[in-house]
mmCIF file of C-alpha atoms and ligand atoms in Angstrom:
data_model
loop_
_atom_site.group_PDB
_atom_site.id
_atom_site.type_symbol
_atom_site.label_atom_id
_atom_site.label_comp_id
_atom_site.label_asym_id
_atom_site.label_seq_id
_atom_site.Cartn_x
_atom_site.Cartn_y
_atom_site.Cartn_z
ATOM 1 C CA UNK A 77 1.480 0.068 14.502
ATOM 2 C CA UNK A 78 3.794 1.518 11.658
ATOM 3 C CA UNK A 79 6.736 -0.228 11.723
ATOM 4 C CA UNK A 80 10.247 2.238 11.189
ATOM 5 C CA UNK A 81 13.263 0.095 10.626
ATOM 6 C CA UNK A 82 16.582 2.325 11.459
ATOM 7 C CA UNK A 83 18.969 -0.626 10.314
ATOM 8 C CA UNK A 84 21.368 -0.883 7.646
ATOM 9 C CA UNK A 85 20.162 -4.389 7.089
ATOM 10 C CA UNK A 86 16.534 -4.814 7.680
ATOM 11 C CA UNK A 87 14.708 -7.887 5.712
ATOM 12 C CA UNK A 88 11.802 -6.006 4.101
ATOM 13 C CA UNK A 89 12.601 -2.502 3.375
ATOM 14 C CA UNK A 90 16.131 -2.860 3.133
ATOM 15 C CA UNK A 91 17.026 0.078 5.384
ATOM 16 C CA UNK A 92 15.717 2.957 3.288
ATOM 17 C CA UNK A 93 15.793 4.635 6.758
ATOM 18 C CA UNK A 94 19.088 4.528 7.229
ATOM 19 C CA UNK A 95 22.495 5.796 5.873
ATOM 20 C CA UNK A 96 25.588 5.189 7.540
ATOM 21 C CA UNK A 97 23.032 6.610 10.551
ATOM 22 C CA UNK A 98 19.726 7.318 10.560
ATOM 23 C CA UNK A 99 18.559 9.531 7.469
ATOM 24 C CA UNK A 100 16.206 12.276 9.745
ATOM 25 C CA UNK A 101 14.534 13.353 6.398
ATOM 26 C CA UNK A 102 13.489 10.143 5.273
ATOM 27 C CA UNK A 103 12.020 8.973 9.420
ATOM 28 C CA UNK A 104 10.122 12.629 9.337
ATOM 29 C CA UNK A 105 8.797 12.185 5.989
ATOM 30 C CA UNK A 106 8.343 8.476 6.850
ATOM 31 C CA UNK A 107 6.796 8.628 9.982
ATOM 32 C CA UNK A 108 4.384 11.679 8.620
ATOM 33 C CA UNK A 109 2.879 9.677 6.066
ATOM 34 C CA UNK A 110 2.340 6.465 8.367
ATOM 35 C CA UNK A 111 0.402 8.882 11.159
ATOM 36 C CA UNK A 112 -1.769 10.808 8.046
ATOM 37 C CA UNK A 113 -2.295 6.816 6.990
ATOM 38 C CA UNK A 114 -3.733 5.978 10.541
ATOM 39 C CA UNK A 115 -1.371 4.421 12.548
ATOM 40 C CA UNK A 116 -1.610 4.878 16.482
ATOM 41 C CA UNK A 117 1.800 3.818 17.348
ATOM 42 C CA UNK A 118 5.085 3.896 15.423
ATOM 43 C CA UNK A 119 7.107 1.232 16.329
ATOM 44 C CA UNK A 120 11.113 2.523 16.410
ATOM 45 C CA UNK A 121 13.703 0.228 16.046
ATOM 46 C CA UNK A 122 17.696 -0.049 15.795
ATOM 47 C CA UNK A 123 18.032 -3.162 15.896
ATOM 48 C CA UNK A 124 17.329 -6.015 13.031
ATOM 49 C CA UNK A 125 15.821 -9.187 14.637
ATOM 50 C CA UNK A 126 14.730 -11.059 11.820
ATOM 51 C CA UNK A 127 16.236 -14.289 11.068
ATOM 52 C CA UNK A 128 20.053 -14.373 11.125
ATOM 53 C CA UNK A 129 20.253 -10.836 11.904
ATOM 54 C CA UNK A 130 23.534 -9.907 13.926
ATOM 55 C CA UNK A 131 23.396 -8.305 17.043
ATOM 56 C CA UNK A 132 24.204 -4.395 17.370
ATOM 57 C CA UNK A 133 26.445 -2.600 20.311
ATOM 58 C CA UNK A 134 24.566 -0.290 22.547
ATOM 59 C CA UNK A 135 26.018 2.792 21.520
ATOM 60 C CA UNK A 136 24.922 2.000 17.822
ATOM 61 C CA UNK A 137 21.714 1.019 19.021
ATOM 62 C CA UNK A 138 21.181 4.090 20.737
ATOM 63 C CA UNK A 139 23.045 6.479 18.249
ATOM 64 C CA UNK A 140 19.891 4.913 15.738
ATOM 65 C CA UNK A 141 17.147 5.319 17.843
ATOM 66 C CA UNK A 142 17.341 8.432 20.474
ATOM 67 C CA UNK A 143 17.503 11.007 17.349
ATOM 68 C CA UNK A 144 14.233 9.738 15.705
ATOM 69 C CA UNK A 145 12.513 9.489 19.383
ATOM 70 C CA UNK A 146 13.488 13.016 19.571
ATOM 71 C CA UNK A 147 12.304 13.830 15.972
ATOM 72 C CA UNK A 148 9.206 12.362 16.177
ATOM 73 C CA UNK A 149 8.063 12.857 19.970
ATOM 74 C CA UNK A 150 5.759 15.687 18.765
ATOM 75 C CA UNK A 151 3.482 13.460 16.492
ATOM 76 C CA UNK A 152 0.084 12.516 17.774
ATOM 77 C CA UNK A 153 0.944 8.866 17.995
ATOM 78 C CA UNK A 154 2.776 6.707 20.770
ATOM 79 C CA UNK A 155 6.324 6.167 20.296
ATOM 80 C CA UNK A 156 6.983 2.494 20.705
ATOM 81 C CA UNK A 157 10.816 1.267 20.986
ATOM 82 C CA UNK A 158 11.531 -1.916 19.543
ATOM 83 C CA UNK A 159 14.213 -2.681 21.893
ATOM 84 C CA UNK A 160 16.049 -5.123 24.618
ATOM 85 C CA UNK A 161 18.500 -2.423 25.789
ATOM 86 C CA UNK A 162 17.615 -0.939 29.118
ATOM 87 C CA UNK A 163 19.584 2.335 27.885
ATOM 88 C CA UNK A 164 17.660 2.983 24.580
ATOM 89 C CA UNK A 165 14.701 2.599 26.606
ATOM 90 C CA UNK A 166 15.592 5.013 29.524
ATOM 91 C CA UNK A 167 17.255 7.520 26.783
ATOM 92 C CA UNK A 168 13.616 6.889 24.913
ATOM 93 C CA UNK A 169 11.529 7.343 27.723
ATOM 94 C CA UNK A 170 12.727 10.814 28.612
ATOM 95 C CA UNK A 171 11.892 11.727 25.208
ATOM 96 C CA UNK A 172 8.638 10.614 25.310
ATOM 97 C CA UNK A 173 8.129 7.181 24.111
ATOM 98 C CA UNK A 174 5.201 5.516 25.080
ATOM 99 C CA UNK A 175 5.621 1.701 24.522
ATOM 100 C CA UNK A 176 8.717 -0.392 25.259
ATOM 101 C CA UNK A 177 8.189 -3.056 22.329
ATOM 102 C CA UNK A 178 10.850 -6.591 23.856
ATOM 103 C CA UNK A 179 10.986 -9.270 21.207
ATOM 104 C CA UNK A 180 13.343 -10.884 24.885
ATOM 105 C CA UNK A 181 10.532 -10.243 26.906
ATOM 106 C CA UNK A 182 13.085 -7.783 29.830
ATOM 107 C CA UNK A 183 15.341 -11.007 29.858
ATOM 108 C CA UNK A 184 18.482 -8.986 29.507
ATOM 109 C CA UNK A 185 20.348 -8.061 32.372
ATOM 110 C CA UNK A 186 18.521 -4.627 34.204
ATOM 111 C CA UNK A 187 15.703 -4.627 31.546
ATOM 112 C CA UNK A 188 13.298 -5.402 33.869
ATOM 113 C CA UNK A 189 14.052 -3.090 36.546
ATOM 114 C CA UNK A 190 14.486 -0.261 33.966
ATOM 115 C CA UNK A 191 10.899 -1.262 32.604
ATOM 116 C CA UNK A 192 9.714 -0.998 35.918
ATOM 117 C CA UNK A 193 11.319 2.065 37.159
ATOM 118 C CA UNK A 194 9.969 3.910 33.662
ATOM 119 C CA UNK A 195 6.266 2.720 34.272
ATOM 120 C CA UNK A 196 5.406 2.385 30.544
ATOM 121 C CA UNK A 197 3.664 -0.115 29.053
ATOM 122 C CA UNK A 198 5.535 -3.133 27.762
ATOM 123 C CA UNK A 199 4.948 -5.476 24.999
ATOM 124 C CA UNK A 200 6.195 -9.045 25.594
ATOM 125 C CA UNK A 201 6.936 -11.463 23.118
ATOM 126 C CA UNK A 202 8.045 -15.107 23.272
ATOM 127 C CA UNK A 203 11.225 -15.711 21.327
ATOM 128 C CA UNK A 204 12.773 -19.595 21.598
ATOM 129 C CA UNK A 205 16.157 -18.960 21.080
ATOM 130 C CA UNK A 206 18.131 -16.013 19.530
ATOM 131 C CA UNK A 207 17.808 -14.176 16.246
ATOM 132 C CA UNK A 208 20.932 -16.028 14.639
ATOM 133 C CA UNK A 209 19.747 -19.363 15.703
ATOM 134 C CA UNK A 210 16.053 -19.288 15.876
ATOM 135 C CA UNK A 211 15.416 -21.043 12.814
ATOM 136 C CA UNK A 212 17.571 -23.766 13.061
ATOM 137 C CA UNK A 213 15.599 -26.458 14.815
ATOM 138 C CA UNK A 214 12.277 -24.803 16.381
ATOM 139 C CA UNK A 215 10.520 -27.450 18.454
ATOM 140 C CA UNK A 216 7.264 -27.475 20.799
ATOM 141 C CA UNK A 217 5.114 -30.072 22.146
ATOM 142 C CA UNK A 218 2.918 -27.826 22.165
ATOM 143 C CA UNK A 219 3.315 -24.568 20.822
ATOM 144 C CA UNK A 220 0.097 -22.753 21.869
ATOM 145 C CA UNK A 221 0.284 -23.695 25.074
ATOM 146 C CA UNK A 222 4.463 -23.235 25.896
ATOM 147 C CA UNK A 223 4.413 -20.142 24.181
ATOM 148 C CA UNK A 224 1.530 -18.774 26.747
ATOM 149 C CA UNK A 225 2.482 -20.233 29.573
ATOM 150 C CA UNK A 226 6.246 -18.908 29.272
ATOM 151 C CA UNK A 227 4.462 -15.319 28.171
ATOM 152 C CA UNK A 228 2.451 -15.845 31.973
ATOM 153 C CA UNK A 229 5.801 -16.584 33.695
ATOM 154 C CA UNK A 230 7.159 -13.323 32.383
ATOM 155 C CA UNK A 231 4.424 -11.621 33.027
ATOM 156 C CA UNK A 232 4.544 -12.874 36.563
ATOM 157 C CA UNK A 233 8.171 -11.885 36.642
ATOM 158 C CA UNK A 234 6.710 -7.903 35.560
ATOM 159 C CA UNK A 235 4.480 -7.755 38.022
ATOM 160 C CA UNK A 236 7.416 -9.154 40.676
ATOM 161 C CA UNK A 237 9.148 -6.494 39.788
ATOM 162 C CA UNK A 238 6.425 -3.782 40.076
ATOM 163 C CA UNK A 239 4.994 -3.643 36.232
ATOM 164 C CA UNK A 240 0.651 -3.669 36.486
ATOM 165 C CA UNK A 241 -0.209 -6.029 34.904
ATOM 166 C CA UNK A 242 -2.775 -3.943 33.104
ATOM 167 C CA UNK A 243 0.552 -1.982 31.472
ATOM 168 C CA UNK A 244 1.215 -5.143 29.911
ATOM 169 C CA UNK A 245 0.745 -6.457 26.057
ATOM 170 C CA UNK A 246 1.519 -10.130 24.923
ATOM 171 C CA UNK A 247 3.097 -10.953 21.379
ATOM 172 C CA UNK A 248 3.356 -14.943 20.535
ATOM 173 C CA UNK A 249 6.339 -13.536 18.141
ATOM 174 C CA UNK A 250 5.447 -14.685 14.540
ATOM 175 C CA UNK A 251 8.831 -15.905 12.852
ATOM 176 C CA UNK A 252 11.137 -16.018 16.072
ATOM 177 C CA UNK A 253 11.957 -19.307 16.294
ATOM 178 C CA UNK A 254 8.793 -21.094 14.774
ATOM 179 C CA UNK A 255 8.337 -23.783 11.632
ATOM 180 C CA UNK A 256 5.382 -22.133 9.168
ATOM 181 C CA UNK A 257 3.170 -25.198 10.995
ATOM 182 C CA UNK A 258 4.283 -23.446 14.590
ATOM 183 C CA UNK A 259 3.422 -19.841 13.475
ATOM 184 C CA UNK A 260 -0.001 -21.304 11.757
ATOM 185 C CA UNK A 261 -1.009 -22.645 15.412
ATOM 186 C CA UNK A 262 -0.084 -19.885 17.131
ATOM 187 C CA UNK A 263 -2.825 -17.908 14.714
ATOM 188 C CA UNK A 264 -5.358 -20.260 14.652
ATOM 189 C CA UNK A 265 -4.951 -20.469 18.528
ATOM 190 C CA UNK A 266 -4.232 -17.096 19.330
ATOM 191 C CA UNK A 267 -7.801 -16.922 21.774
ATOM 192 C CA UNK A 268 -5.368 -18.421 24.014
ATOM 193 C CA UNK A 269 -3.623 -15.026 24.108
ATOM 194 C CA UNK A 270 -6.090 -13.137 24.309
ATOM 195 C CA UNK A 271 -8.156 -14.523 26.725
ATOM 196 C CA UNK A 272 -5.399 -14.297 29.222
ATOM 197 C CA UNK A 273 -7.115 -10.749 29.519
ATOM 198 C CA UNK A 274 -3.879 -9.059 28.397
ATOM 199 C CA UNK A 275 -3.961 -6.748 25.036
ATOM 200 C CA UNK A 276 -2.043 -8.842 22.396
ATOM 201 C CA UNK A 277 -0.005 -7.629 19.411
ATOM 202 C CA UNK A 278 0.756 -9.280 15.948
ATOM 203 C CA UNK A 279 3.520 -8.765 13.830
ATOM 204 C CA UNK A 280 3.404 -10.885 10.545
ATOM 205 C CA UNK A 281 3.767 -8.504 7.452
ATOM 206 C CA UNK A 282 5.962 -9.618 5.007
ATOM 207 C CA UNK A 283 7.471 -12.389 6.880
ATOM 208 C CA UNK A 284 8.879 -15.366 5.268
ATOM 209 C CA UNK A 285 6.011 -17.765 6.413
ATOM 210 C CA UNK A 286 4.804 -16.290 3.789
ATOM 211 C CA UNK A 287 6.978 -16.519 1.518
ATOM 212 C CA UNK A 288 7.082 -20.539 2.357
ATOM 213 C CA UNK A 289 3.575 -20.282 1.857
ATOM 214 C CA UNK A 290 3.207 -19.074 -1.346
ATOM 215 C CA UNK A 291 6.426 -18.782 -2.806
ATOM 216 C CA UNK A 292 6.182 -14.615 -2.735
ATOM 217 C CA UNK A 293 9.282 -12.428 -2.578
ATOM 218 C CA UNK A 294 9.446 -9.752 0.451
ATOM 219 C CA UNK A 295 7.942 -7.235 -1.661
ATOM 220 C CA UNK A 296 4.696 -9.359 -2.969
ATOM 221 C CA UNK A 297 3.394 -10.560 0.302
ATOM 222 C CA UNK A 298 1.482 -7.615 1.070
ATOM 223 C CA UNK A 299 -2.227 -9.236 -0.499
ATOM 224 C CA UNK A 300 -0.962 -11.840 2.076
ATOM 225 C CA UNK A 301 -0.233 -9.803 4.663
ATOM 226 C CA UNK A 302 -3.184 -8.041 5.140
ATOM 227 C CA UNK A 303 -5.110 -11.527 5.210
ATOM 228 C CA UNK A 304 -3.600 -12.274 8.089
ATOM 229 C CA UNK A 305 -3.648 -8.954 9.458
ATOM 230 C CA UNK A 306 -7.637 -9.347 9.589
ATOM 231 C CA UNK A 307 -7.076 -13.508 10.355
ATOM 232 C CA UNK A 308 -5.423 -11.964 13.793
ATOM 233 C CA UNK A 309 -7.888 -9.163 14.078
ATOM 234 C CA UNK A 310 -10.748 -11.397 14.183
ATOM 235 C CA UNK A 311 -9.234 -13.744 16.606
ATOM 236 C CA UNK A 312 -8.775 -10.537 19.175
ATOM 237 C CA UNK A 313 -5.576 -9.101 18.263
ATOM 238 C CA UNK A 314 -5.423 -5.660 19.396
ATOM 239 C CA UNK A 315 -2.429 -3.979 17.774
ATOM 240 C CA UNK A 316 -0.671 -5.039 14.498
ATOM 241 C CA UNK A 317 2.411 -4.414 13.408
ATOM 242 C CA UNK A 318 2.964 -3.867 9.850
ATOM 243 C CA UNK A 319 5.165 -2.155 6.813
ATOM 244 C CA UNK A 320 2.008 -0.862 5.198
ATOM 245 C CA UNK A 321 -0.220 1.495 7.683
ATOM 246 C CA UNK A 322 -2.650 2.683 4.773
ATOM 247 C CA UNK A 323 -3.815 -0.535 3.334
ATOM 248 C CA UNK A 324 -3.635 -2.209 7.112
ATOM 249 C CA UNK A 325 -5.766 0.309 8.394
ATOM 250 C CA UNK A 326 -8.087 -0.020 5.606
ATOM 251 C CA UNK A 327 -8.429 -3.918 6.018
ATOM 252 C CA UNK A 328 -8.813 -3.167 9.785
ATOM 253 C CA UNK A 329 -12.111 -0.895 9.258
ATOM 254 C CA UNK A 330 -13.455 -3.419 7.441
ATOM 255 C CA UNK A 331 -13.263 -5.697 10.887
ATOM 256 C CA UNK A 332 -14.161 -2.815 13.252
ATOM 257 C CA UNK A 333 -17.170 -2.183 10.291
ATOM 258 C CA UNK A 334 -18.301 -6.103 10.874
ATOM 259 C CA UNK A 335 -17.770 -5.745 14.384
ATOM 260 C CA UNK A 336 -20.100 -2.640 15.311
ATOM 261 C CA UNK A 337 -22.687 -3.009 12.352
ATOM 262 C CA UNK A 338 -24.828 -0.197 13.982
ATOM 263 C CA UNK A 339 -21.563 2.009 14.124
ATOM 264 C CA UNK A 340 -20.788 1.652 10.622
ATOM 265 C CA UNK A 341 -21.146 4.435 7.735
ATOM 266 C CA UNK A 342 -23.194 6.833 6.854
HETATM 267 C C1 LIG B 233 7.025 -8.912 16.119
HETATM 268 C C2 LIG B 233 8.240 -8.310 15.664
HETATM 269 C C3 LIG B 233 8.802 -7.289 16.484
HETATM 270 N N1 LIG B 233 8.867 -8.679 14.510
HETATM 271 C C4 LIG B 233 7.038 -7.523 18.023
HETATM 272 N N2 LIG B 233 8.184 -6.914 17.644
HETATM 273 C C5 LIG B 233 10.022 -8.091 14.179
HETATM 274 N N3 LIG B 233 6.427 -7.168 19.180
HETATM 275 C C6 LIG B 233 10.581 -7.097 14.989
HETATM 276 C C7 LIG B 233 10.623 -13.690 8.909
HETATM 277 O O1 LIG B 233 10.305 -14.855 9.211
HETATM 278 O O2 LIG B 233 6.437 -9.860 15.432
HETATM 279 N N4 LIG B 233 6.470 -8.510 17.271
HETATM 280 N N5 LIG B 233 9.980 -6.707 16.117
HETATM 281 C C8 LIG B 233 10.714 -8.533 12.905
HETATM 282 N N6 LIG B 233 11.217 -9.859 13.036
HETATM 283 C C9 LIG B 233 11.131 -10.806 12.023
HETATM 284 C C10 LIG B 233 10.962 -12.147 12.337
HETATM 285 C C11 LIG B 233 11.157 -10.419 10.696
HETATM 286 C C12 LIG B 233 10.807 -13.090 11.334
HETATM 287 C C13 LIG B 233 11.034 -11.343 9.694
HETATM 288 C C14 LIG B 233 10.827 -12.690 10.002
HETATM 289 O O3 LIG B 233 10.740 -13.313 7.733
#
């Protein structure tokens, strides 16, 4: 999953997408070059949620996204929309998206009707607290655990609401609200997702666990990035979200290779 930030103020790619509105030449050309690299979704999103990020007003939000859902809904690749706005994902929806992508899980007020009444599939990912405040204290008895049993309540909460449960991704939500320790748990443990039968999601390119890690700017964690691209791979992760499709799809094959021996080359 290619990830297409159309923010003024997005952490690692500094919204190259984006200027004073979202720059249509740049999320073509953009969005070309991540499907040619081998990505099978492109994840679309107006809103910045990383760390400290300030929240954006619906009309912005959709003013970002609708014209690149409508620029790109010819591509051979599912149109995922990285948002909590139940009008950006009805606008999206009739333009063909294919993936409503919640880092709030349909908590907002109507998202999970909307999600319902759309019958796409959703990705849900566990978030404690909010993007400004996330990283102030982040606390768990035990994060593994919390963070899939709160995923199980939403899901519950879906499938209340008239979402199959087999339209239904989990995310533990690297970086949103987690210490490194937290986020390193929630790796190491991530079986716990997966076995929940439920297709599960990463996103951890170029985020600053990384950069706590190893002391790497943004633009240096990619050698990173891509070992924990295969880390999550290898512990079942289905989908993974990253800033680099080419040398994540790459990395990938070399799973899928290990995986299916008899499949491999030639
Ligand atoms: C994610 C994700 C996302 N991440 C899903 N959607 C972001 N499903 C946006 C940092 O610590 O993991 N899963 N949408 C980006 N958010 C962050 C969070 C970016 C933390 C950076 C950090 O650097």
């Amino acid at each position: 999953m290619g990830v297409m930030n159309i923010t003024p103020d997005s952490f690692s790619d500094g919204g190259s997408l984006y200027k004073g509105g979202p720059d249509m030449d740049a999320v073509r050309r953009r969005a070309e070059q991540m499907v040619a690299d081998g990505a099978n979704f492109l994840d679309l999103g107006g809103e910045s949620t990383r760390p400290g990020a300030d929240p954006v007003g619906e009309q912005e939000e959709l003013d970002r996204v609708i014209p690149c859902v409508e620029a790109l809904a010819d591509l051979p690749v599912t149109l995922s929309i990285d948002t909590s706005t139940p009008s950006v994902m009805r606008e999206s929806a009739a333009r063909g998206a294919g993936l409503i992508n919640d880092v709030r899980a349909l908590t907002r007020e109507g998202a999970l009707a909307t999600a319902a009444e759309l019958q796409l599939p959703v990705c849900l990912m566990h978030m404690q607290g909010s993007p400004q405040t996330m990283q102030q204290d982040p606390s768990y008895d035990a994060v593994v655990l919390e963070v899939r049993d709160w995923l199980l309540d939403r899901v519950e909460a879906c499938a209340a609401a008239g979402i199959a449960r087999e339209q239904i991704l989990l995310d533990p939500g690297f970086g949103f609200g987690k210490t490194v320790g937290h986020n390193l748990a929630l790796l190491e443990g991530l079986s716990a997702l997966t076995a929940t039968g439920h297709d599960v999601l990463v996103g951890l390119s170029r985020k600053s666990l990384i950069g706590k890690l190893i002391g790497r700017e943004v633009h240096e964690r990619l050698p990173a990035s891509l070992a924990l691209a295969v880390l999550a791979a290898e512990r079942g992760a289905r989908i993974i979200r990253t800033h680099d499709v080419r040398e994540t799809a790459d990395a990938l094959a070399m799973v899928s290779a290990l995986a299916n021996p008899d499949r491999a080359g030639e």
